[in-house]
XYZ file of C-alpha atoms in Angstrom:
626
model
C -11.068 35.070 -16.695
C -14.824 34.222 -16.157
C -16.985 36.818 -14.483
C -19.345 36.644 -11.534
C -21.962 36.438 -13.974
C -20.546 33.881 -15.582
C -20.011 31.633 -12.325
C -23.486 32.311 -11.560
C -24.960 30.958 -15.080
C -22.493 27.882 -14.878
C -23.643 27.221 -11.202
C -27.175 27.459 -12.441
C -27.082 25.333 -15.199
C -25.263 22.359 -12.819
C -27.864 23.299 -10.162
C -30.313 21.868 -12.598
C -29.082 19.054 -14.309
C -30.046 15.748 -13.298
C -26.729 14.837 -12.962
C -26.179 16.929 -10.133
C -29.875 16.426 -8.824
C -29.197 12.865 -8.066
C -25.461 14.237 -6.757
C -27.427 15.573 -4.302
C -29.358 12.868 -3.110
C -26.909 10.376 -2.761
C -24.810 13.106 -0.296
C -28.275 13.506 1.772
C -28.372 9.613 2.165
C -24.554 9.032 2.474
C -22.732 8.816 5.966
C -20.689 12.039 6.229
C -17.015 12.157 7.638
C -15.771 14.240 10.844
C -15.976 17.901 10.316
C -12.720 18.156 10.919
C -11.292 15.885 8.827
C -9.158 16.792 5.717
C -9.765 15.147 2.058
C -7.191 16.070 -0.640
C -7.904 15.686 -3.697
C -5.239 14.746 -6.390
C -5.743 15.628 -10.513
C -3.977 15.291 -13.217
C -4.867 16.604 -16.959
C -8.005 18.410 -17.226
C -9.279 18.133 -21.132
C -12.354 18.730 -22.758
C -12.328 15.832 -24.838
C -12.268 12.779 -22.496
C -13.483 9.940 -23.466
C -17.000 8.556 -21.886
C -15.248 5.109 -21.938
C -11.471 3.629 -22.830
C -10.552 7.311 -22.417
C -6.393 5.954 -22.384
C -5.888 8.466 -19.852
C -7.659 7.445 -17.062
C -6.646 10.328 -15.008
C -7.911 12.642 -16.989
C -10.979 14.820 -15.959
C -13.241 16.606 -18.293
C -13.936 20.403 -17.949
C -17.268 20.172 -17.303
C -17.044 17.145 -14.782
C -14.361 19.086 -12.578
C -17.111 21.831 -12.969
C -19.353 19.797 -11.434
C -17.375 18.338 -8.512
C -16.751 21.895 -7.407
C -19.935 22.967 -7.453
C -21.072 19.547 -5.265
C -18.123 20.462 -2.682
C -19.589 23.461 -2.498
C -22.974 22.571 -2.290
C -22.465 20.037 0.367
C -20.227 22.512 3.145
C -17.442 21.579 1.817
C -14.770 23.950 1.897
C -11.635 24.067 0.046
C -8.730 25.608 2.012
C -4.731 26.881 0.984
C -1.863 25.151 1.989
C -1.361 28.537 4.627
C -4.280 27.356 6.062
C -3.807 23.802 6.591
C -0.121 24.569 8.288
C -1.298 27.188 10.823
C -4.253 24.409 11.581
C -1.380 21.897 12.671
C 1.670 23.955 13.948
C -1.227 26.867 15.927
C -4.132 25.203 16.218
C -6.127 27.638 14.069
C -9.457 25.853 13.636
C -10.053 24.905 9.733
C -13.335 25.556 8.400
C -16.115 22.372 8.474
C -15.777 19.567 5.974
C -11.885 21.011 4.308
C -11.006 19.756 1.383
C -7.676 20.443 -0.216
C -7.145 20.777 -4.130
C -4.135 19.139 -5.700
C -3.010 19.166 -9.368
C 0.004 17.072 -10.016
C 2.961 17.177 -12.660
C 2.861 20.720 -13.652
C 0.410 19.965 -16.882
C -0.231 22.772 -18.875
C -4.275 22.322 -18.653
C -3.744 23.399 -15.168
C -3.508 26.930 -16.380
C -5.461 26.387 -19.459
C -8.512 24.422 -18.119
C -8.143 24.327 -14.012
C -7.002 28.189 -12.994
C -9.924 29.911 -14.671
C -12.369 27.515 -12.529
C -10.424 27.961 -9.206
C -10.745 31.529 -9.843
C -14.327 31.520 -10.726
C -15.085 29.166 -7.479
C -12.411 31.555 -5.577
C -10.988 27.724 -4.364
C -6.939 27.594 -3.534
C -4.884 24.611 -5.069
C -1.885 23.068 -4.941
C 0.565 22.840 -8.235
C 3.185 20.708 -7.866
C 5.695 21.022 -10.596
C 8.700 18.323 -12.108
C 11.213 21.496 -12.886
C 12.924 18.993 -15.247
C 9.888 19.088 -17.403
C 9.195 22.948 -17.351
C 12.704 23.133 -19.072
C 12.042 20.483 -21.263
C 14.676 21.099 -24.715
C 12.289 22.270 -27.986
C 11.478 19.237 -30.084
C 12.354 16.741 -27.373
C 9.670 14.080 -26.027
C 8.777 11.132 -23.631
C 6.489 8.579 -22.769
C 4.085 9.913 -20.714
C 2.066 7.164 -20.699
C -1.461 7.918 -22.799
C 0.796 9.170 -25.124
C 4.379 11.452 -25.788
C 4.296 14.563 -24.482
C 6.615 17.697 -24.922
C 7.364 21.038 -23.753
C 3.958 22.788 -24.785
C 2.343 19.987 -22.827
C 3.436 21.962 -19.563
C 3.397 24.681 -17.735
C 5.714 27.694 -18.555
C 7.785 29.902 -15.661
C 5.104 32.656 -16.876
C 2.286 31.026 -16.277
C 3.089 29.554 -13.119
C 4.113 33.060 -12.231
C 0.363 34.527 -12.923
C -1.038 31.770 -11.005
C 0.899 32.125 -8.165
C 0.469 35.849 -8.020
C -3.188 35.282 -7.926
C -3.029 34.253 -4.179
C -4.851 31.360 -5.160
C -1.929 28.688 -6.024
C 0.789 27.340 -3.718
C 3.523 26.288 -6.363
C 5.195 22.822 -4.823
C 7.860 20.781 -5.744
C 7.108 17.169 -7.429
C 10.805 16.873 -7.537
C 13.030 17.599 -10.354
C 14.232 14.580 -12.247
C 12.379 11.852 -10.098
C 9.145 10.845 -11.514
C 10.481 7.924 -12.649
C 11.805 4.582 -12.312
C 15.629 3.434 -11.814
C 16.969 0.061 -11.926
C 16.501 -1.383 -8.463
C 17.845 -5.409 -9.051
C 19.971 -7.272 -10.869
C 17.436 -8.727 -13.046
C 16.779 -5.362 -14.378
C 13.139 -4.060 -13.480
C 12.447 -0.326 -12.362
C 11.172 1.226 -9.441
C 10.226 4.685 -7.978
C 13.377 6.652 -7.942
C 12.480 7.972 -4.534
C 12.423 4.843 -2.446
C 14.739 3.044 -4.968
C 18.474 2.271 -3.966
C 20.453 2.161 -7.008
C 21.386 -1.062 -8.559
C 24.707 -0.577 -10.567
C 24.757 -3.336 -12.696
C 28.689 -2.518 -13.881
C 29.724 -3.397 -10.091
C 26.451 -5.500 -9.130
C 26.250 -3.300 -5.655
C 23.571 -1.505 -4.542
C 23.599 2.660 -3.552
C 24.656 2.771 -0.156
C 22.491 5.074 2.555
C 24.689 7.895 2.156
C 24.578 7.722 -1.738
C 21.116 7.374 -1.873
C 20.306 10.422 0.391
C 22.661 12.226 -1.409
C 21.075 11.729 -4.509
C 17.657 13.246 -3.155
C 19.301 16.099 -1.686
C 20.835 17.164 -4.539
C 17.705 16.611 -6.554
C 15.371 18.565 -3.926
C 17.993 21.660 -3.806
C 17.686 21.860 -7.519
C 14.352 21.770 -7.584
C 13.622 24.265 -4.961
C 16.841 26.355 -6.019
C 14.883 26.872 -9.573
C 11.494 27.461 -8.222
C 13.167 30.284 -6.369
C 14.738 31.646 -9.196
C 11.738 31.973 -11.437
C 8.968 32.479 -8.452
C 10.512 34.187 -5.720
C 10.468 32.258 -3.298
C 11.118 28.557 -1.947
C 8.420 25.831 -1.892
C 7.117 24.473 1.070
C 5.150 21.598 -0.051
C 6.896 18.781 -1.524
C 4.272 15.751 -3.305
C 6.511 12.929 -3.767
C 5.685 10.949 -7.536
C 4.042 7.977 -7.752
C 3.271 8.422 -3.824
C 6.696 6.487 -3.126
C 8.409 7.669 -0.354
C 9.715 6.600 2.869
C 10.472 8.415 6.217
C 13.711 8.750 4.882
C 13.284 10.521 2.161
C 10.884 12.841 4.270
C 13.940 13.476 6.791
C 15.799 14.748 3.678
C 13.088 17.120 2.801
C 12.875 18.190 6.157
C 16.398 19.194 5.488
C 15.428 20.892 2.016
C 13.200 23.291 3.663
C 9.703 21.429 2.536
C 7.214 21.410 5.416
C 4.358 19.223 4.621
C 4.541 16.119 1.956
C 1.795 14.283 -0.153
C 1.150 11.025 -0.525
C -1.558 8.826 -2.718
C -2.113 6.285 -0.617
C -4.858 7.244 1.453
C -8.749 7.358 0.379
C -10.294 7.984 3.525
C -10.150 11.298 5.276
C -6.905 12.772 7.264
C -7.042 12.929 10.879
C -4.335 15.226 10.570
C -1.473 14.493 13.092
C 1.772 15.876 11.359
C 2.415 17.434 7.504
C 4.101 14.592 6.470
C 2.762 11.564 3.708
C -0.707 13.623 3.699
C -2.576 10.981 2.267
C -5.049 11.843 -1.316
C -7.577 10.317 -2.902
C -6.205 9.968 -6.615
C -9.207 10.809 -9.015
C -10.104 8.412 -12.043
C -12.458 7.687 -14.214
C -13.594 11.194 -15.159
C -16.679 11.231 -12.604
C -19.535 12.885 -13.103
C -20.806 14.626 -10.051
C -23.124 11.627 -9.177
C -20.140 9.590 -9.210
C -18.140 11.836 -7.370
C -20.334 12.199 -4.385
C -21.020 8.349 -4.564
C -17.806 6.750 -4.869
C -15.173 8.940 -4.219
C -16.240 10.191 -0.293
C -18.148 7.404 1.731
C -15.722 6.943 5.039
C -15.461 2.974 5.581
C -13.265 1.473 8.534
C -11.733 -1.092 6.569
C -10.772 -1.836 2.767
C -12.316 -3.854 0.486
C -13.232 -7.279 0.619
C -9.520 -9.751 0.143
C -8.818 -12.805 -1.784
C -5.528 -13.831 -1.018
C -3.142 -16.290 -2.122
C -0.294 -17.002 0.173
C 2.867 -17.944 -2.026
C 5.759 -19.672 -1.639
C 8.780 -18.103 -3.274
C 10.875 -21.332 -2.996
C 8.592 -22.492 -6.185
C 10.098 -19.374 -7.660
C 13.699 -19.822 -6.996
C 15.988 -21.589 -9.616
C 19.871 -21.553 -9.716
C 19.228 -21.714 -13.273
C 18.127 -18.037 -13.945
C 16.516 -19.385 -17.406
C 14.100 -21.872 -15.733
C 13.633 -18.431 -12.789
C 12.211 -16.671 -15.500
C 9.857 -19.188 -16.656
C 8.733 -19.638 -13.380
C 8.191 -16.342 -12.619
C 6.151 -16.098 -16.073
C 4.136 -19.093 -14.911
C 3.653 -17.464 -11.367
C 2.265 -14.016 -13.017
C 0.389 -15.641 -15.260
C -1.598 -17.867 -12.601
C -2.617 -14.347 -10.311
C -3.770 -12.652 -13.212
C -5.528 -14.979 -14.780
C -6.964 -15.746 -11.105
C -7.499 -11.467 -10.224
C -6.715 -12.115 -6.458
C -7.081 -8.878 -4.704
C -3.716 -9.077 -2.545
C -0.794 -11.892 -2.450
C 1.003 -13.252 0.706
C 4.783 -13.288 -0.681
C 7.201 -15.850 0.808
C 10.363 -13.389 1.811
C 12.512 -16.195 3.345
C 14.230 -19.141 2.366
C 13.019 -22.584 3.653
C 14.059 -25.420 1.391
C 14.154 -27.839 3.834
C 10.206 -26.817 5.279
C 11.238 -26.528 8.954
C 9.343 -23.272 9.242
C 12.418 -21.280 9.928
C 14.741 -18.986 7.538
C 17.626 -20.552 6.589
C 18.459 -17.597 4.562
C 16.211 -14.600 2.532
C 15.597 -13.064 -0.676
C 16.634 -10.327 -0.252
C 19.861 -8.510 0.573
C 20.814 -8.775 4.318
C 22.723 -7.937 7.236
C 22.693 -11.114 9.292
C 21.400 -14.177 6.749
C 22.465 -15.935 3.649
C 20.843 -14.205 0.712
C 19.468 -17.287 -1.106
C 19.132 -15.133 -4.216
C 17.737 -11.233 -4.697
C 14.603 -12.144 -5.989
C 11.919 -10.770 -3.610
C 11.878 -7.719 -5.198
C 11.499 -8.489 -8.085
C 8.741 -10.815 -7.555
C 6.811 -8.650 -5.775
C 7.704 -5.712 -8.468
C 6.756 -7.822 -11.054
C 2.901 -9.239 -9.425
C 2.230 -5.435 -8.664
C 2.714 -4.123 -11.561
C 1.789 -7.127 -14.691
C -0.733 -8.854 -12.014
C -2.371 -5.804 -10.287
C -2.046 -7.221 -6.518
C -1.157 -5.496 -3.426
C 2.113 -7.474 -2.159
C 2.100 -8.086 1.577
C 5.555 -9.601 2.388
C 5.217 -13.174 4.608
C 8.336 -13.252 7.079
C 8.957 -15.063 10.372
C 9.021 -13.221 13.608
C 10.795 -15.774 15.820
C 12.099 -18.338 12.995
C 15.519 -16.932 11.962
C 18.457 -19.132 11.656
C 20.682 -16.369 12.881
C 24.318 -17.157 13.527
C 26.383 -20.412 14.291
C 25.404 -22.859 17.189
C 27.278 -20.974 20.329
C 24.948 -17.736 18.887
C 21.702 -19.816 19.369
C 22.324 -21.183 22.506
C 23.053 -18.117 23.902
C 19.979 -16.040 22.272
C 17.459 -18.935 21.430
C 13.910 -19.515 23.186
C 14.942 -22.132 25.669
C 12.318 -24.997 25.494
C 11.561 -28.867 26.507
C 11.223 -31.341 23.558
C 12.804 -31.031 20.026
C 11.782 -27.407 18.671
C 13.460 -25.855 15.681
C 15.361 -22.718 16.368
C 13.258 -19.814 16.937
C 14.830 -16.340 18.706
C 14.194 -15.437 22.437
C 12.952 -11.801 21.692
C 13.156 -10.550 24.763
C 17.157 -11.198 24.334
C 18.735 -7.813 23.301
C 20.615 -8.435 20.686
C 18.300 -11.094 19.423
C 15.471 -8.651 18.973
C 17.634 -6.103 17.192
C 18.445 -8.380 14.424
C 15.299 -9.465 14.033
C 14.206 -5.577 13.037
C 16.922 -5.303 10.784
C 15.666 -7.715 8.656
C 12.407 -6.107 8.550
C 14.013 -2.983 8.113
C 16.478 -4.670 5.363
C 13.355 -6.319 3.807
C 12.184 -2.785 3.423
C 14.513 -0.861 1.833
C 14.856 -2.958 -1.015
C 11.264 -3.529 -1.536
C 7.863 -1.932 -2.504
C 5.291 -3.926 -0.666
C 1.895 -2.651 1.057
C 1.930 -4.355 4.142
C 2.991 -7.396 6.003
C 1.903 -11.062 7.002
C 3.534 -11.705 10.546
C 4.423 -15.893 10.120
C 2.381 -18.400 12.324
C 6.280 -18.861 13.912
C 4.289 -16.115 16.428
C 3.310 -18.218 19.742
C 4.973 -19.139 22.743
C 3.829 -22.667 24.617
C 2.901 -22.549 27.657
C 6.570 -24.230 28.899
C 8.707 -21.358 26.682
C 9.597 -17.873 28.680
C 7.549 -19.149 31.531
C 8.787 -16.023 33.693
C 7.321 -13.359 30.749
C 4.581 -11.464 32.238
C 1.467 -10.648 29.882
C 3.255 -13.248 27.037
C 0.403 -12.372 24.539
C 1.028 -8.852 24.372
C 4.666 -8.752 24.723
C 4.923 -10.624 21.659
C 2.353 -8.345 20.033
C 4.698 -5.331 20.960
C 7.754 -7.297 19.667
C 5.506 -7.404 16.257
C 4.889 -3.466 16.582
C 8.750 -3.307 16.882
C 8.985 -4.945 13.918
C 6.559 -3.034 11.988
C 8.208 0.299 12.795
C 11.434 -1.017 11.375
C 9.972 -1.623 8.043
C 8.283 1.819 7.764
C 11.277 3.644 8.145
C 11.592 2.364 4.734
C 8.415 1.687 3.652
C 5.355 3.752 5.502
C 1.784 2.952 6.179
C 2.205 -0.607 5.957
C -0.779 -2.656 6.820
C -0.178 -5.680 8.882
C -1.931 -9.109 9.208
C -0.857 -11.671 11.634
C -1.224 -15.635 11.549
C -3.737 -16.947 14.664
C -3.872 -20.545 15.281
C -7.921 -21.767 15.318
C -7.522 -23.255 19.089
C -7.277 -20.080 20.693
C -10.451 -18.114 18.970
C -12.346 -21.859 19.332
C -11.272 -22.434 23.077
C -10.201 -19.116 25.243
C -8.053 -21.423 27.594
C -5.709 -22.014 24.422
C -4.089 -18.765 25.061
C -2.074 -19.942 27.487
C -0.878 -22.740 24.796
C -0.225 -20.270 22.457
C 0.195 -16.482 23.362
C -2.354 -15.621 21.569
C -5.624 -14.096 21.509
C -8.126 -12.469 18.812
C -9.422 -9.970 20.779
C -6.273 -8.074 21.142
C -4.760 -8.895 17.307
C -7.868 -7.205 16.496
C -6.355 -3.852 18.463
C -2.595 -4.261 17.419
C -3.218 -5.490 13.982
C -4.989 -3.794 10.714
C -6.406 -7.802 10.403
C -6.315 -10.972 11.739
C -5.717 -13.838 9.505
C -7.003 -17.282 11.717
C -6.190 -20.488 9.842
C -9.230 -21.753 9.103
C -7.938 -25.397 8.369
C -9.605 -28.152 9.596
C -8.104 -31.113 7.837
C -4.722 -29.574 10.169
C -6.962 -29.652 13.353
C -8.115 -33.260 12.117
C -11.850 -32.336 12.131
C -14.183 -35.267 11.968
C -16.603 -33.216 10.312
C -14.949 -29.851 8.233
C -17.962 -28.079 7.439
C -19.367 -27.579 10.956
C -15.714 -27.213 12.214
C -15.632 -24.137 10.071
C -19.067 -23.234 10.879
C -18.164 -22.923 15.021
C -14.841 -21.416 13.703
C -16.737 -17.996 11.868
C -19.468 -17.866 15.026
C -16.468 -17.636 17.256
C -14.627 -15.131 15.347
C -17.454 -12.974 15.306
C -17.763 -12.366 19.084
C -14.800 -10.161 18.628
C -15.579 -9.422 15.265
C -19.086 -8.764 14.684
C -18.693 -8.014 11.252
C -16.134 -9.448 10.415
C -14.459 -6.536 8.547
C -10.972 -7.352 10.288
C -10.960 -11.245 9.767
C -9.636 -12.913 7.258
C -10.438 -16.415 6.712
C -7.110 -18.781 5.433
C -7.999 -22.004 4.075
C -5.483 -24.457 3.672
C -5.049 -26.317 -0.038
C -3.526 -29.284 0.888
C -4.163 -32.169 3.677
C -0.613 -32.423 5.377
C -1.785 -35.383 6.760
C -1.491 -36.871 3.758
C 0.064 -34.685 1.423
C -2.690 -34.787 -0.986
C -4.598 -31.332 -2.053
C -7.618 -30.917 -1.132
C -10.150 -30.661 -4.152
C -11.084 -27.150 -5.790
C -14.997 -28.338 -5.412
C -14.259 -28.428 -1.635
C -12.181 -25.580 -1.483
C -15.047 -23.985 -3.736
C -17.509 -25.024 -1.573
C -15.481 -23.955 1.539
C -15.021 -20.263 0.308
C -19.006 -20.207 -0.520
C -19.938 -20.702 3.371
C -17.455 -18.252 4.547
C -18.869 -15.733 2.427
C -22.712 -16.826 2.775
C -21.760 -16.593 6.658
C -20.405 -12.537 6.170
C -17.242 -13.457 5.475
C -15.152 -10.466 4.082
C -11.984 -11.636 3.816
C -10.733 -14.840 2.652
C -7.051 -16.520 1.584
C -6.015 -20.056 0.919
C -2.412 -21.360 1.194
C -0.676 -22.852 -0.345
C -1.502 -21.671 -4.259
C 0.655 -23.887 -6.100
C 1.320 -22.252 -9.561
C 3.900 -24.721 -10.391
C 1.393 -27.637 -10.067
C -2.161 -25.747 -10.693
C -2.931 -26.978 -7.462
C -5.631 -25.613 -6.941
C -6.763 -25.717 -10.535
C -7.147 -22.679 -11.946
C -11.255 -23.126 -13.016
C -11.659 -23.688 -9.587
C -9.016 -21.022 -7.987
C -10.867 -18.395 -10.434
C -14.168 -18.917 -9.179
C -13.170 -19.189 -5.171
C -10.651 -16.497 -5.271
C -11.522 -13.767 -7.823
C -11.829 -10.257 -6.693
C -13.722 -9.595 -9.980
C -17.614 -9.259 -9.760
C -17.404 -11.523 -12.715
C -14.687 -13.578 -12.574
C -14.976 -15.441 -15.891
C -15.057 -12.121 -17.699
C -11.948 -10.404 -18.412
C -11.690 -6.623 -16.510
């Protein structure tokens, strides 16, 4: 246990270091959050020996650098609070303290006795250990990838020492379940995915867990869990920090049930404007950061993410009936994005072999369309984890092929000319099908957001009687949204805008919609910045008039992205990487943040990859390897 006097020296010593010196500075110059909003903070091992660089943990934080951060939180107001705390803010309205900041140390690691407790108790800060009882009970001599290397039972916590911390007042013991930090085999093709969010491929009677089975399975896990925390601590937990941040609402209904009150997340850098104790979101802490680091890096409050490179994707270049060739393809596709280091990928969840713009069937398993094969998943699986992407899933809003021909003249936009099929949402039954397959879409899939399809307008001649048509289709998209995060929560969404509307206002009639109010229903905006497809004599300027326009609702453009097209439909040809180069180098000279191209071609190398690398990169460097 360290002394008063010892705090004192260690705070001291910090207090004059240059380290912490130019800690300081930055936090006088930075822009500092709300008062009132929450940060949580989420560690992992805390070692004296980490690595300056390659450390193969990169969790890990040093002693002395988690020294440090504490004494910069509580140089700077900050204020670390206790779970107690944080619940009677939200369910009484207690006030919390200015600038609260919530410790978190995850997976029960031994070091959070051994290198973490004596510092909370020297700083007199409260923390959060959440525990995977499966591991605390680990059998002598047994061992398993941990992932910087194999660890075993001394590696974590005992019931003892858990027991002393708790006792301390300091530590609120939560659950990190009991035998889910892990993944389970979630397709046919074999990969793994959080066990949490993960319906259960059984590859014996190729079905999936059903709902019931799969809430089953977390109830029993959660009961065991809490059931042996009891037993060795006393009491219950209340706090329940689901692994690998993968969790859906669910699986938070089912804690409910358990007795957890509040849930952690990962997924959330900037502060909590706490609404509810559910998918809290942390910042997860890597690198080992020196305090400098720490107050530069880790707590600057920005509106939006970073800057995008997207490539949009067509999952029909995927698809093979022969699953050999599949795999190659899918090899060739991963390949291409990481070779290119795009930041996100657009990923093609529908089937549209015959390129009418409408889902003849998915990939993905269904309640109301063919499944052309059960390959999204996979795919997107596959680019997140060996490619390092965010997945946003590209689906149609009005463009499902939904039942036989009596079905779609009874529930189909009714329109003059030859149109293909596209759904009259404001038909009952129509609309509810449509949110199944976002919700089906879903639950079978780990993605981070959602690309609404440019199938999204209305002409002026199509539900002529719909008041406010530009917003009732946003609010059909909302619908749609809210079906997929019962599944899959705190999805971001991006919507397709035609060019005419943000170029000419009076094109909202034409099309049903506007810029101004995607900008308030969606987290971006991506116009299709394509001027061979608006046959402009001169692309350059086009493109020019196209960003200036955007800006007037965009000023910075922080919400825009910019989607190029690759190939001249006109006549079929691609368009050439120097132009596409050359394209993505005025966007971004203009304040561009946010650019994608579509289609990327991985099959073809169209466009080729020299050129893709340099135009699309998300690396500062492209041509050097991360």
């Amino acid at each position: 246990m360290w002394s008063r006097l010892g705090q004192w020296c260690v705070m001291m010593a910090l207090a004059c270091s240059p380290l912490f010196a130019h800690a300081q500075s930055l936090a006088a110059e930075s822009k500092l959050r709300d008062r009132q909003n929450l940060l949580v903070i989420s560690y992992h091992d805390i070692r004296d020996d980490v690595a300056k660089r390659g450390d193969p943990d990169v969790y890990a934080v040093s002693t002395r650098n988690l020294a440090l951060q504490f004494d910069w939180l509580a140089a700077n107001g900050y204020h670390p609070i206790s779970m107690a705390q944080l619940v009677d803010n939200v369910k009484h309205g207690r006030p919390l303290p200015d600038r609260p900041v919530l410790l978190t140390f995850d997976d029960g690691l031994r070091s959070a006795y051994t290198k973490a407790f004596p510092l909370l108790r020297a700083y007199n800060y409260p923390a959060v250990v959440a525990v995977v009882t499966s591991w605390l009970d680990l059998p002598e001599g047994k061992t398993f990838d941990y992932g910087p290397r194999f660890f075993g039972r001394d590696d974590f916590l005992t019931w003892d020492q858990l027991k002393e911390m708790k006792a301390s007042g300091l530590i609120e013991v939560a659950s990190h379940t009991h035998d889910m930090h892990m993944g389970v085999l979630a397709n046919p093709q074999g990969n793994e995915t959080p066990a949490v969010i993960t319906h259960l491929y059984d590859a014996k009677t190729g079905r999936y867990e059903s709902d019931t089975e799969y809430k089953a399975r977390l109830k029993r896990d959660l009961d065991l869990s809490s059931t042996l925390i009891e037993r060795h601590l006393g009491a219950k937990p209340t706090v329940l920090v689901w692994p690998y941040a993968a969790y859906n609402a669910v699986a938070n209904a089912v804690a409910d049930d358990a007795g957890f009150q509040a849930t952690f997340d990962l997924e959330d850098r900037n502060p909590n404007k706490i609404v509810n104790l559910h998918g809290l979101g942390r910042s997860l802490l890597m690198g080992n950061p020196d305090a400098a680091a720490f107050a530069s890096n880790a707590w600057e409050v920005g509106d939006q993410a970073q800057t995008t490179r997207a490539l949009q994707i067509d999952l029909d270049q995927v698809y093979d009936p022969d699953p050999i060739q599949q795999g190659k393809n899918l090899d060739a596709l991963i390949e291409r994005v990481a070779r290119i280091a795009p930041s996100h990928v657009y990923l093609q969840a529908f089937a549209d072999p015959d390129g009418n713009n409408t889902a003849d069937a998915v990939y993905f398993p269904n309640r109301h369309l063919p499944m052309r094969a059960d390959l999204f998943s996979r795919v997107a699986w596959q680019l997140r984890t060996r490619a390092g992407v965010a997945v946003f899933a590209w689906l149609p809003v009005l463009g499902f092929e939904f039942g036989d021909a009596q079905w779609r003249l009874r529930h189909g936009i009714k329109a003059s000319g030859k149109e293909n099929f596209r759904i009259d949402f404001t038909d009952l039954e129509a609309r509810r099908w449509a949110r199944d397959m976002y919700e089906d879409l879903a639950r079978q899939s780990y993605i981070a957001g959602l690309l609404f399809h440019d199938d999204a307008y209305l002409r002026d001649d199509e539900l002529p009687a719909l008041k406010n048509r530009s917003q009732a289709l946003i609010d059909f998209t909302l619908e749609l949204k809210a079906a997929a995060e019962v599944w899959r929560p705190k999805l971001k969404t991006i919507r397709n805008l035609f060019a005419q509307p943000v170029l000419n206002p009076n094109a909202e009639a034409w099309y049903a919609q506007d810029l101004k109010r995607f900008n308030a229903a969606y987290d971006y905006t991506a116009i299709m910045a394509m001027p061979y497809m608006e046959q402009a004599a001169r692309p350059s300027v086009w493109l020019a008039h196209l960003i200036e326009a955007a800006r007037k609702e965009d000023p910075t453009l922080s919400r825009t992205v910019f989607e190029l097209q690759t190939v001249d439909w006109r006549t079929g040809k691609p368009v050439s990487g120097k132009t596409l180069t050359a394209q993505v180098r005025m966007l971004v000279a203009a304040g561009a943040n946010h650019i994608a191209w579509y289609p990327d071609d991985f099959v073809g190398d169209t466009p080729s990859l020299r050129y893709a690398t340099e135009a699309m990169s998300a690396r500062t460097y492209p041509y050097k390897k991360p």
